[in-house]
Short mmCIF file of C-alpha atoms in Angstrom, two decimals:
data_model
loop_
_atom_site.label_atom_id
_atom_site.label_comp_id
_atom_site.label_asym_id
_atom_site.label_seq_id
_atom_site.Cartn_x
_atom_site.Cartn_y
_atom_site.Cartn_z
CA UNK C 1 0.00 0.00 0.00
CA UNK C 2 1.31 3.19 -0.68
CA UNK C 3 -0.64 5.26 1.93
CA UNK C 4 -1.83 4.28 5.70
CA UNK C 5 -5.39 3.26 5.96
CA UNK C 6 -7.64 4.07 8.60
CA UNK C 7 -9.26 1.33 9.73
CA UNK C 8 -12.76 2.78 8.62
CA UNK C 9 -11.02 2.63 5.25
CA UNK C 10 -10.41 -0.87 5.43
CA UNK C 11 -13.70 -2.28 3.62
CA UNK C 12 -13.98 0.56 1.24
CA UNK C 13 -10.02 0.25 0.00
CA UNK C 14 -10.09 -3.97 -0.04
CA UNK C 15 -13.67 -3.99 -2.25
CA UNK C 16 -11.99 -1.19 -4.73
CA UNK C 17 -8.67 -3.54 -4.87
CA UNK C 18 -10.60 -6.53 -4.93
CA UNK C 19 -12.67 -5.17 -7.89
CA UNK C 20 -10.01 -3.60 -9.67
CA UNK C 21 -7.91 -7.29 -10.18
CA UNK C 22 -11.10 -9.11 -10.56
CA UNK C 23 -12.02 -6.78 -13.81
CA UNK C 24 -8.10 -6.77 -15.01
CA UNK C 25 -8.61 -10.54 -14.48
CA UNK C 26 -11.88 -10.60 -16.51
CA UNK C 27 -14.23 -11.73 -14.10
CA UNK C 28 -17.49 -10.46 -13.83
CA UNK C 29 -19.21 -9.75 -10.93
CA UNK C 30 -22.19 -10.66 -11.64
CA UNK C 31 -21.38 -14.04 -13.15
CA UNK C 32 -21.30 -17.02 -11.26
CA UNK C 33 -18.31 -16.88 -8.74
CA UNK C 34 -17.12 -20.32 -6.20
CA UNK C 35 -15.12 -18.96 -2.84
CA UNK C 36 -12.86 -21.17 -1.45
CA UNK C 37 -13.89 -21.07 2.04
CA UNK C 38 -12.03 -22.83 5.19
CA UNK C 39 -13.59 -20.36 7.91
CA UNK C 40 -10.30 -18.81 8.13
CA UNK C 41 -9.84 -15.14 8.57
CA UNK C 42 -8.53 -15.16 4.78
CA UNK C 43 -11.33 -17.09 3.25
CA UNK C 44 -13.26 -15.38 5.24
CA UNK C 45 -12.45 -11.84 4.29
CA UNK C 46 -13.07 -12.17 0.65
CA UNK C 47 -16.39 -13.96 0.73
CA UNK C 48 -17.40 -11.25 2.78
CA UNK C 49 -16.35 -8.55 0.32
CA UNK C 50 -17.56 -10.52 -2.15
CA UNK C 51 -21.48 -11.01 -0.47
CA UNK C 52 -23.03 -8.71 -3.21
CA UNK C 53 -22.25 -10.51 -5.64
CA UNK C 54 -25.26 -12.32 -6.72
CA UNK C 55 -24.03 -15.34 -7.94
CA UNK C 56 -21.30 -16.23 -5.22
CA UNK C 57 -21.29 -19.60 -3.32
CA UNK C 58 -19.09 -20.02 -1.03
CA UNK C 59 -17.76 -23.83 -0.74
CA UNK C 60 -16.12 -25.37 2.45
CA UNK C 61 -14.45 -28.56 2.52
CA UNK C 62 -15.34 -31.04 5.32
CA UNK C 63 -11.91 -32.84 5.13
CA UNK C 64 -12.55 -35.25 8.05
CA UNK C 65 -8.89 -34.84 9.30
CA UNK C 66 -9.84 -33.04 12.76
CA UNK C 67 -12.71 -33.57 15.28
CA UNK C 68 -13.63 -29.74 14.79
CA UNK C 69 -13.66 -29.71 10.94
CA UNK C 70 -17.57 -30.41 10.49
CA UNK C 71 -18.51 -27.72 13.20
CA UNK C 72 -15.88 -25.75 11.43
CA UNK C 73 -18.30 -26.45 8.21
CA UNK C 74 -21.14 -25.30 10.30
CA UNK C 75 -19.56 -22.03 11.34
CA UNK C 76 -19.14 -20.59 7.73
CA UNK C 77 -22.61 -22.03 6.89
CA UNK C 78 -24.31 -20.12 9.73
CA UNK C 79 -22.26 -17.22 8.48
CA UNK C 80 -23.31 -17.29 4.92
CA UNK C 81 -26.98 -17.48 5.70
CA UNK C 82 -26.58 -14.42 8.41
CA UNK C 83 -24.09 -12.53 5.73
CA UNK C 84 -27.27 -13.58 2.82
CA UNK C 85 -25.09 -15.63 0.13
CA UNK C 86 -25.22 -19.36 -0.61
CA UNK C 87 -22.87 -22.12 0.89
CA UNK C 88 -22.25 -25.30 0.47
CA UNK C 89 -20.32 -27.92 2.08
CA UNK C 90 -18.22 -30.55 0.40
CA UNK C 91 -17.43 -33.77 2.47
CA UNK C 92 -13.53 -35.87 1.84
CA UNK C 93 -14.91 -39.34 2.27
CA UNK C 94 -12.68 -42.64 2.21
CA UNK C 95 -9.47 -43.69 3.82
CA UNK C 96 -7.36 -40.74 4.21
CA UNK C 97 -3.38 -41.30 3.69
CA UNK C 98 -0.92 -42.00 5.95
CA UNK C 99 1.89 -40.20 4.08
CA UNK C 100 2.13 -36.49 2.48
CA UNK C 101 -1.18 -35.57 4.52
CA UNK C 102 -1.06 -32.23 3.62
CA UNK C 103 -0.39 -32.22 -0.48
CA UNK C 104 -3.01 -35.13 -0.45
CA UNK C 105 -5.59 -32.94 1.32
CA UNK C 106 -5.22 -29.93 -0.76
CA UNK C 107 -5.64 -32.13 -4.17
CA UNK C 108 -8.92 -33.72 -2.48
CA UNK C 109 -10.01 -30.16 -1.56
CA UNK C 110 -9.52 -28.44 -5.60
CA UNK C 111 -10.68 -31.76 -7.13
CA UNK C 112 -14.03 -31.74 -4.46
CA UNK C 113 -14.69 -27.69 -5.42
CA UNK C 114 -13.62 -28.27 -9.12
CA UNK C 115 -16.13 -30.90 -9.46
CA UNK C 116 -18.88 -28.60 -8.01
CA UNK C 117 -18.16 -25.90 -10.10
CA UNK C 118 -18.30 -28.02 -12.88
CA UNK C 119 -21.70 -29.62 -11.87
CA UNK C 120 -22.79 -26.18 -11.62
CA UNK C 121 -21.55 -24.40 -14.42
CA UNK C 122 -19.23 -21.92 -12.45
CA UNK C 123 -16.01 -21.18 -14.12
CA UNK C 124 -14.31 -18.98 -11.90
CA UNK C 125 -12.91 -20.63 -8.34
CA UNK C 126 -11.36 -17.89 -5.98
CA UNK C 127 -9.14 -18.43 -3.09
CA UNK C 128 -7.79 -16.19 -0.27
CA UNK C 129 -4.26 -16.38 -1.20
CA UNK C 130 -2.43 -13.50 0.11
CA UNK C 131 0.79 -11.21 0.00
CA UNK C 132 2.46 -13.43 3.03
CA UNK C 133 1.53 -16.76 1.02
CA UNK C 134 3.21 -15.34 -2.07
CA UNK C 135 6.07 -14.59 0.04
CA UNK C 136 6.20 -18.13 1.83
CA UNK C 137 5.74 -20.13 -1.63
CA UNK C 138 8.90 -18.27 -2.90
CA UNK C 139 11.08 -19.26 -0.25
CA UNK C 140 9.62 -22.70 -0.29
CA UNK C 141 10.78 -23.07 -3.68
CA UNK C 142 13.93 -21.30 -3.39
CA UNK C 143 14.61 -24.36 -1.29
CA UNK C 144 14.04 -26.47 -3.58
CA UNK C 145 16.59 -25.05 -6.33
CA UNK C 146 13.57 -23.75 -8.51
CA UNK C 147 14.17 -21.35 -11.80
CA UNK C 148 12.48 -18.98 -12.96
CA UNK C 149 8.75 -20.53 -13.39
CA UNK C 150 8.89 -21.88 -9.94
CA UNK C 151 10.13 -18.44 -8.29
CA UNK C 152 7.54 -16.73 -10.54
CA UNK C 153 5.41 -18.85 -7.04
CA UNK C 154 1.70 -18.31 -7.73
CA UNK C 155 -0.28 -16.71 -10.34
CA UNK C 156 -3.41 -14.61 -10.24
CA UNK C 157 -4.98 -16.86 -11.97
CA UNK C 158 -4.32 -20.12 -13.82
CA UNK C 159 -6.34 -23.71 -14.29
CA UNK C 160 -7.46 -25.96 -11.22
CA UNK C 161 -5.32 -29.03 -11.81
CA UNK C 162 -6.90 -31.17 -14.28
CA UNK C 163 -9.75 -28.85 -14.57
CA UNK C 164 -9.53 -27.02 -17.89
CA UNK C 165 -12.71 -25.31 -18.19
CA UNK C 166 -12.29 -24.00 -13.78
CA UNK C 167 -9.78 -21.06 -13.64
CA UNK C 168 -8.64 -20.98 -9.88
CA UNK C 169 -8.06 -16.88 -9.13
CA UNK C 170 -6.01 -15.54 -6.72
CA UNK C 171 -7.10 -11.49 -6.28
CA UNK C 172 -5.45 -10.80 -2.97
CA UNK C 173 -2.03 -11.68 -3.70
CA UNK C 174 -1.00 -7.71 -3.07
CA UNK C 175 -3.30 -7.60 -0.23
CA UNK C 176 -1.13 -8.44 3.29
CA UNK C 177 -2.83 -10.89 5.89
CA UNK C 178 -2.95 -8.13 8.57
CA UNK C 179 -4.99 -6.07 6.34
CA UNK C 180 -7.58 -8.74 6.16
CA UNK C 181 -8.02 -10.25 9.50
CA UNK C 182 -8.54 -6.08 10.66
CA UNK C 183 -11.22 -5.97 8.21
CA UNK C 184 -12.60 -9.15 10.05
CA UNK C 185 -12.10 -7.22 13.56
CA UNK C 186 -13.71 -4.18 12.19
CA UNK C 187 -16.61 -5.58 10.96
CA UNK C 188 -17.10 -7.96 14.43
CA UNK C 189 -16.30 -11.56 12.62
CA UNK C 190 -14.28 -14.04 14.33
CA UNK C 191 -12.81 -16.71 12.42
CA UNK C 192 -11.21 -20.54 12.80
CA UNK C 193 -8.02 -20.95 13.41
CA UNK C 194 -6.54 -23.96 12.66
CA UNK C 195 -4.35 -26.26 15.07
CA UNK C 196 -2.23 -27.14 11.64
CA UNK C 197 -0.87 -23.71 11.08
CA UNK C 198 1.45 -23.55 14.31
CA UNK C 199 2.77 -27.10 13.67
CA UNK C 200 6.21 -26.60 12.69
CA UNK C 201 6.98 -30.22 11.16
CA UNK C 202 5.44 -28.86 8.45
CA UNK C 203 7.79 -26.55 5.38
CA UNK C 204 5.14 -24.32 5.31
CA UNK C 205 4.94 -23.46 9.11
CA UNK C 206 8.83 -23.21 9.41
CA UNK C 207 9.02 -20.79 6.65
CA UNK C 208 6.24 -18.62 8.13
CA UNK C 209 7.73 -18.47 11.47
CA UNK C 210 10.90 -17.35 9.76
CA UNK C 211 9.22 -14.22 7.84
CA UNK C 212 8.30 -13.57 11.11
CA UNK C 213 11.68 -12.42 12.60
CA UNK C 214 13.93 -12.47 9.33
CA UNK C 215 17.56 -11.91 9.85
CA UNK C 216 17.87 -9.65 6.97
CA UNK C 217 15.48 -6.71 5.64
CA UNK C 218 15.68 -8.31 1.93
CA UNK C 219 13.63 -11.54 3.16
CA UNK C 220 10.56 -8.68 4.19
CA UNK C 221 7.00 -10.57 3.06
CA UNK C 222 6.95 -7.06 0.53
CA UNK C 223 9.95 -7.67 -0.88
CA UNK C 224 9.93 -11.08 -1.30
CA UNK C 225 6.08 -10.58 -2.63
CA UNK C 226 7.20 -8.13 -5.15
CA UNK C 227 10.12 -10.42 -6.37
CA UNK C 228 7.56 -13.09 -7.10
CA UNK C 229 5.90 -10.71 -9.31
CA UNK C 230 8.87 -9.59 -11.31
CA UNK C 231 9.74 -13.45 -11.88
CA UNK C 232 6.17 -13.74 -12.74
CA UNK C 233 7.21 -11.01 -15.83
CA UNK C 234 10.55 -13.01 -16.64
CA UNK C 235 8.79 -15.95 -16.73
CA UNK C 236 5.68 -14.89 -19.10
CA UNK C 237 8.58 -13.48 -21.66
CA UNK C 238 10.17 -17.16 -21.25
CA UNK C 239 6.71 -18.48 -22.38
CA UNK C 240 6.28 -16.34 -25.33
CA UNK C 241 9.63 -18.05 -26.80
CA UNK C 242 9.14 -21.49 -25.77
CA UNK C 243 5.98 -21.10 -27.77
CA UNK C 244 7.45 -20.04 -30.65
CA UNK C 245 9.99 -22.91 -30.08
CA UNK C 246 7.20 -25.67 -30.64
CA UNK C 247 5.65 -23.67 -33.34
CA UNK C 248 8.86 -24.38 -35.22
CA UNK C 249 10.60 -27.07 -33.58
CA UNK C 250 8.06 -30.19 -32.76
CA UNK C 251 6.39 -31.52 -35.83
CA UNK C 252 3.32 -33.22 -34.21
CA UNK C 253 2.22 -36.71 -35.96
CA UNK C 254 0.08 -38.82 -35.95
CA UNK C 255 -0.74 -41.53 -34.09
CA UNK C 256 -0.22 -39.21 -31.04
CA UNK C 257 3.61 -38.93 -31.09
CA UNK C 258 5.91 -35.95 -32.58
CA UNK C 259 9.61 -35.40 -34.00
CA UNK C 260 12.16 -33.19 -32.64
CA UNK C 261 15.30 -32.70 -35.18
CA UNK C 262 18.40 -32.44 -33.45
CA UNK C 263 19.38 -28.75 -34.84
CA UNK C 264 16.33 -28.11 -32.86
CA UNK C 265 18.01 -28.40 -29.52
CA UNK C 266 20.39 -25.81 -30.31
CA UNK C 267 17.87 -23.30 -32.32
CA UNK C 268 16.83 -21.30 -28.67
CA UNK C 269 18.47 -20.18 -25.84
CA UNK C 270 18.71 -23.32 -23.39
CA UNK C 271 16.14 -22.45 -20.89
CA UNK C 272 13.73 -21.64 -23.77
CA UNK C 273 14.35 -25.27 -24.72
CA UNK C 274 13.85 -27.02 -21.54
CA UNK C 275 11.15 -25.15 -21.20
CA UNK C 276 9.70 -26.87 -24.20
CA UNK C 277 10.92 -29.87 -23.50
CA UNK C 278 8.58 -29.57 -20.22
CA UNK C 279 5.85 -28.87 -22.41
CA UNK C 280 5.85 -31.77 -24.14
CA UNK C 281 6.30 -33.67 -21.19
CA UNK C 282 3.04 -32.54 -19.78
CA UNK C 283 1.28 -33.01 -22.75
CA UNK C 284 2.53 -36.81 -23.42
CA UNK C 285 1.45 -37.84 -19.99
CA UNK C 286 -1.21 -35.64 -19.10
CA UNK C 287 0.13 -34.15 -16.02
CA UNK C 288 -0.54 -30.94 -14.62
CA UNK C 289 3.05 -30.33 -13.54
CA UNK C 290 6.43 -30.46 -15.60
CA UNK C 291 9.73 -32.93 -14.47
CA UNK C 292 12.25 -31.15 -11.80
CA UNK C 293 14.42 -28.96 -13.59
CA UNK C 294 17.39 -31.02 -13.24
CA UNK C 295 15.94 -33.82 -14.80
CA UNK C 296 14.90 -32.10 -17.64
CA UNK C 297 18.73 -30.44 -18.25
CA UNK C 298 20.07 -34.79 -17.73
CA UNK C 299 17.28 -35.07 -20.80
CA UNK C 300 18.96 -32.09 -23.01
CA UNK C 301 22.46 -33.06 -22.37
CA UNK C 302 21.70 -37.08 -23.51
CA UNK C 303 19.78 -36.01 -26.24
CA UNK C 304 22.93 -33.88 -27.45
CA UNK C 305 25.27 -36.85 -26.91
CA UNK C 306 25.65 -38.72 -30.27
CA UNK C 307 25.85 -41.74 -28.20
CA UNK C 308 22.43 -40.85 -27.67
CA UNK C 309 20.48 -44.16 -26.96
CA UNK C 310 17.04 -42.86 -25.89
CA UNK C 311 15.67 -42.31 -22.97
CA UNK C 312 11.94 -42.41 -20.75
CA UNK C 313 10.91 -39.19 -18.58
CA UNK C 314 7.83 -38.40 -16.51
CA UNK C 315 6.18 -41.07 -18.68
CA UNK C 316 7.12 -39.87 -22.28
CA UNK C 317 9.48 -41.85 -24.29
CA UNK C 318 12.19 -40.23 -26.61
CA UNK C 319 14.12 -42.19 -29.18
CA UNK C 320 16.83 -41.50 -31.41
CA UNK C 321 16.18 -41.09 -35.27
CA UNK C 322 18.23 -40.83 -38.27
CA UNK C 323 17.16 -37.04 -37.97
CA UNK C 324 16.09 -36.34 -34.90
CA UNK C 325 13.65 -37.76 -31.69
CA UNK C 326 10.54 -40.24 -32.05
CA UNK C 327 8.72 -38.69 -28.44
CA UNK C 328 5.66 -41.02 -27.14
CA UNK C 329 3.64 -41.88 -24.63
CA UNK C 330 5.30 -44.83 -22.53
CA UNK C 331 3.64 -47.69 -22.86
CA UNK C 332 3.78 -48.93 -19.49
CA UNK C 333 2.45 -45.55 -17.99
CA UNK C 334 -0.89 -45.16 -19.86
CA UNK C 335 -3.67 -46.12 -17.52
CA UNK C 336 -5.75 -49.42 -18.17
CA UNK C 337 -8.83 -49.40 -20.09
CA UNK C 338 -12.27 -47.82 -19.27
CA UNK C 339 -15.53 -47.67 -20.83
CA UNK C 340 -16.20 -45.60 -23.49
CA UNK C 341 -18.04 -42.71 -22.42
CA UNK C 342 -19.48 -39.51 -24.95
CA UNK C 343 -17.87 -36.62 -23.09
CA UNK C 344 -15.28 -38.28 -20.84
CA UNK C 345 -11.51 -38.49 -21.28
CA UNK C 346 -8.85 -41.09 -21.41
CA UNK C 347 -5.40 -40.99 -20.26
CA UNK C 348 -5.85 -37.62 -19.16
CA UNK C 349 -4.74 -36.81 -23.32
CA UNK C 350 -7.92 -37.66 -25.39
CA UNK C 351 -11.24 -36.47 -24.95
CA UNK C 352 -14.10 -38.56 -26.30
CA UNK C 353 -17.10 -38.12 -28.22
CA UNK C 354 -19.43 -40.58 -29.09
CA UNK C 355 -22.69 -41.25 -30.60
CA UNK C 356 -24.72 -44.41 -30.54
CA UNK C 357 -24.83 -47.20 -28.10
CA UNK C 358 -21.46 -47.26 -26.35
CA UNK C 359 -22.04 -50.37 -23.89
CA UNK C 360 -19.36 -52.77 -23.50
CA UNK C 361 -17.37 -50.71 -25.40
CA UNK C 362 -13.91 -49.52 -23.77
CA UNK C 363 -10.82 -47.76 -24.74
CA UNK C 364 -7.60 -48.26 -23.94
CA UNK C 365 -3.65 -48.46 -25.11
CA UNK C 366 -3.26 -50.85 -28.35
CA UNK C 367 -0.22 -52.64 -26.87
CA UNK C 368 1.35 -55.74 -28.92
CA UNK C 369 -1.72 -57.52 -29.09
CA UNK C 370 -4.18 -55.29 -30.12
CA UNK C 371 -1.41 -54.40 -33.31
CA UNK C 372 -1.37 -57.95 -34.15
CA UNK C 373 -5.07 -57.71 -33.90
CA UNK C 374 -4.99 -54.64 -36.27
CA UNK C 375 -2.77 -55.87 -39.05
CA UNK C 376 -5.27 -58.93 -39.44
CA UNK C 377 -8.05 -57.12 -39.58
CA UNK C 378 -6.72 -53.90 -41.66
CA UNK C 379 -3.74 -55.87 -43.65
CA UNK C 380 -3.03 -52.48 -45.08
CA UNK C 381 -1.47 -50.84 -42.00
CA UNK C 382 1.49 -53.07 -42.35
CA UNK C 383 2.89 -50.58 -44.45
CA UNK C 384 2.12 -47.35 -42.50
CA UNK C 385 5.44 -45.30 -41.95
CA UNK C 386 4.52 -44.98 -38.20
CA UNK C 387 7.29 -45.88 -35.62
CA UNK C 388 6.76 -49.26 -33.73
CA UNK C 389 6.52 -47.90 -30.13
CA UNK C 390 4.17 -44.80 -31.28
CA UNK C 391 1.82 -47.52 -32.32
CA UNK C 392 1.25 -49.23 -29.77
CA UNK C 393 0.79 -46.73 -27.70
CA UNK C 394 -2.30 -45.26 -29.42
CA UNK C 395 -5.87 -45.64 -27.89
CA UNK C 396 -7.69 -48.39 -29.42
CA UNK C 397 -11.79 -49.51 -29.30
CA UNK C 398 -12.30 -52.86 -27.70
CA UNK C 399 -15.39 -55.15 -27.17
CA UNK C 400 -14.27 -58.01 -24.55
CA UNK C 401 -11.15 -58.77 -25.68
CA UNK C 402 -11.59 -57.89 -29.13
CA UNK C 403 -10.12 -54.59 -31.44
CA UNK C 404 -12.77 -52.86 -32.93
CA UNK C 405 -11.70 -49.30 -33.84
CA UNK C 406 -8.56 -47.04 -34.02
CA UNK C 407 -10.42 -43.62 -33.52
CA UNK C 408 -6.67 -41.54 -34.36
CA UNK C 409 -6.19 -43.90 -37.67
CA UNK C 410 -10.06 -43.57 -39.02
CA UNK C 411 -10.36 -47.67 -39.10
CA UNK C 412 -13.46 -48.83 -37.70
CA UNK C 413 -15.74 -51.90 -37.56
CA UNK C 414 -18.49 -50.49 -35.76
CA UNK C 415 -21.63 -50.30 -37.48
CA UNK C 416 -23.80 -48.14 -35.52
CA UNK C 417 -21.77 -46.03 -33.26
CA UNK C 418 -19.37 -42.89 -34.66
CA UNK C 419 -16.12 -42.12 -32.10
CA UNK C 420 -14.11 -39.29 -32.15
CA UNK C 421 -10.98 -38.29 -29.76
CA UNK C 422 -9.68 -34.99 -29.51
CA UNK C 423 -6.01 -34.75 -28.24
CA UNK C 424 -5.25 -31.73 -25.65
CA UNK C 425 -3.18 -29.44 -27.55
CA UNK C 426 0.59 -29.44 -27.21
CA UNK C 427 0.64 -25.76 -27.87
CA UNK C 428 -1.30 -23.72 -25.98
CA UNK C 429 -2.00 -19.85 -26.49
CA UNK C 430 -0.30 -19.43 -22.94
CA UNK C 431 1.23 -21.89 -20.32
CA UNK C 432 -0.82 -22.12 -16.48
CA UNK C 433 0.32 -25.04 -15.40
CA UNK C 434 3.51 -26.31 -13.92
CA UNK C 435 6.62 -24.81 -11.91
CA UNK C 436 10.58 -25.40 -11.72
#
């Protein structure tokens, strides 16, 4: 902030911020809006600013890892009808893990509000995220020798995790936690806090409690905050070029698998190819997050070896060409079959459409059998000019045990039923997901 705020000017400057990044952002207002809400001050703040707003729900997460959590539930729900905006509560059912508790929770949390939002046609998810989480998720990754996307920390907004169509926005990222919970005092709210927060076997924790005395001025929660953002700008110009680096470099093919000349590795600046290197990672097999830097610079250096001999990361195969790189999914990674559904997706890669009657029908990877199935039944694919491991790797149609269709190929024995599967792009007009 660049002036002090009185705290009667507390509500009045947060709903101008608020609304200001919200527009930049391009959400509306007065479309349908989800609030991440834990009954933390946070959470609590912006669904409270945001209580006008006549489409807003605000969704809580019954995790089931603490006796308090469903009265914790109960407490934002009895807030939301006194405050007059809709609430819901989403329940984590099923055996919880016994290892990485906290990562675990949080994907059960997006994947529970991501699925209601989806149910319910919202498109826009908002979270609480503030100037002293920015700050922590820097030094968290500092720790863990990230570049520039992963010290870029959090964006403003970007995709929920294998959620396309949800766009998870973070508007308070220049707002400071003190600012908020003052709001809360101001206006009478009290808030949860919870037990987990003060446990300091946790990265998170330990990091806070060291922005809370730091031993130099340079580690302030500003400063780090605004470094974040400036790494945010680095990192967007890195994207622009590794996007002009797939343009040109990666011939995409088909069966789902592409070709990477070698003069390509050398045609960018490094980073810009690692970068896309991570790209097609991700897209191969359909994660959300790229391979640890390091791994990808062991995959640039072999490639450049001529003793090159191929090589298998973050379940994508590259082998070594006359010309260049075959890159694949790996075999052994796709997941096993499931039924064919009109609307559903496979692999996390391939999106399905389907008309007619679908049942019994699955879809899965072709493997060795299914190609010896395929050459008997289509002799004339014997001669394709399609490399050996990118065809087995494609999705194929199968009834029992039995090859019926190769949806990416256009052969088909199915009389009354037309398939179609759309691959998620390998280029995308910008980058959200992923981090160094």
């Amino acid at each position: 902030m660049r002036r002090l705020i009185d705290m009667a000017d507390i509500a009045a400057y947060l709903t101008q911020e608020l609304g200001g990044r919200l527009q930049a952002l391009g959400v509306s207002l007065d479309g349908p809006l989800a609030v991440a809400v834990s009954g933390g001050p946070d959470s609590l703040a912006l669904a409270l600013l945001l209580k006008d707003c006549p489409l807003m729900t605000a969704l809580t997460v019954d995790h089931g890892l603490r006796a308090e959590s469903s009265h914790e539930a109960e407490y934002v729900a009895g807030l939301s009808m006194r405050a007059g905006f809709r609430h819901e509560t989403l329940r984590w059912h099923g055996d919880k893990p016994n290892a990485n508790l906290q990562a675990e929770a949080r994907v059960a949390r997006y994947r529970l509000m991501a699925d209601w939002c989806r149910e319910n046609e919202v498109s826009y998810l908002l979270t609480a995220h503030h100037q002293e989480d920015q700050a922590e998720t820097l030094l968290l990754r500092l720790g863990r020798g990230s570049g520039v996307y992963g010290l870029a920390a959090m964006p403003e907004i970007s995709e929920v995790p294998g959620y396309e169509d949800i766009a998870l926005v973070r508007p308070l990222l220049a707002i400071s936690k003190a600012l908020l919970r003052n709001y809360l005092l101001n206006a009478g709210v009290e808030w949860v806090e919870d037990p987990s927060n003060l446990n300091s076997s946790f990265e998170r924790v330990k990091v806070r409690q060291f922005l809370q005395s730091p031993p130099l001025d340079g580690y302030s929660v500003e400063r780090l905050a605004a470094t974040a953002r400036r790494m945010r700008r680095s990192r967007e110009a890195l994207e622009f070029y590794e996007r002009q680096w797939l343009c040109v470099s990666v011939m995409e093919r088909e069966p789902a698998y592409c070709f990477l000349s070698y003069a390509s590795l050398a045609a960018a600046p490094e980073d810009v190819v690692l970068r896309g290197l991570a790209a097609i990672c991700r897209q191969f097999a359909g994660a959300d997050y790229t391979p640890r830097m390091e791994k990808l610079e062991r995959l640039l250096d072999a490639m450049r070896d001529d003793a090159f001999a191929g090589a298998t990361l973050s379940g994508t195969v590259f082998k070594p060409d006359a010309e260049g790189v075959i890159i694949c999914r790996e075999l052994s990674s796709c997941v096993e079959r499931s039924n064919v559904q009109d609307g559903s997706d496979w692999d996390n890669r391939f999106e399905i459409s389907a008309i007619g009657d679908t049942r019994g029908l699955e879809i899965g990877v072709l493997g060795d059998d299914g190609w010896k199935q395929a050459v008997t039944k289509w002799p004339d694919l014997r001669g394709i000019s399609v490399p050996h491991i990118a065809r087995l790797v494609q999705p194929g149609i199968f009834d029992a045990q039995q090859l019926r269709a190769l949806p990416l190929m256009g052969y088909s024995d199915l009389k009354d039923v037309t398939l179609h599967l759309s691959r998620k792009p390998l280029i995308r007009s910008k980058n959200r997901a992923g981090s160094d």
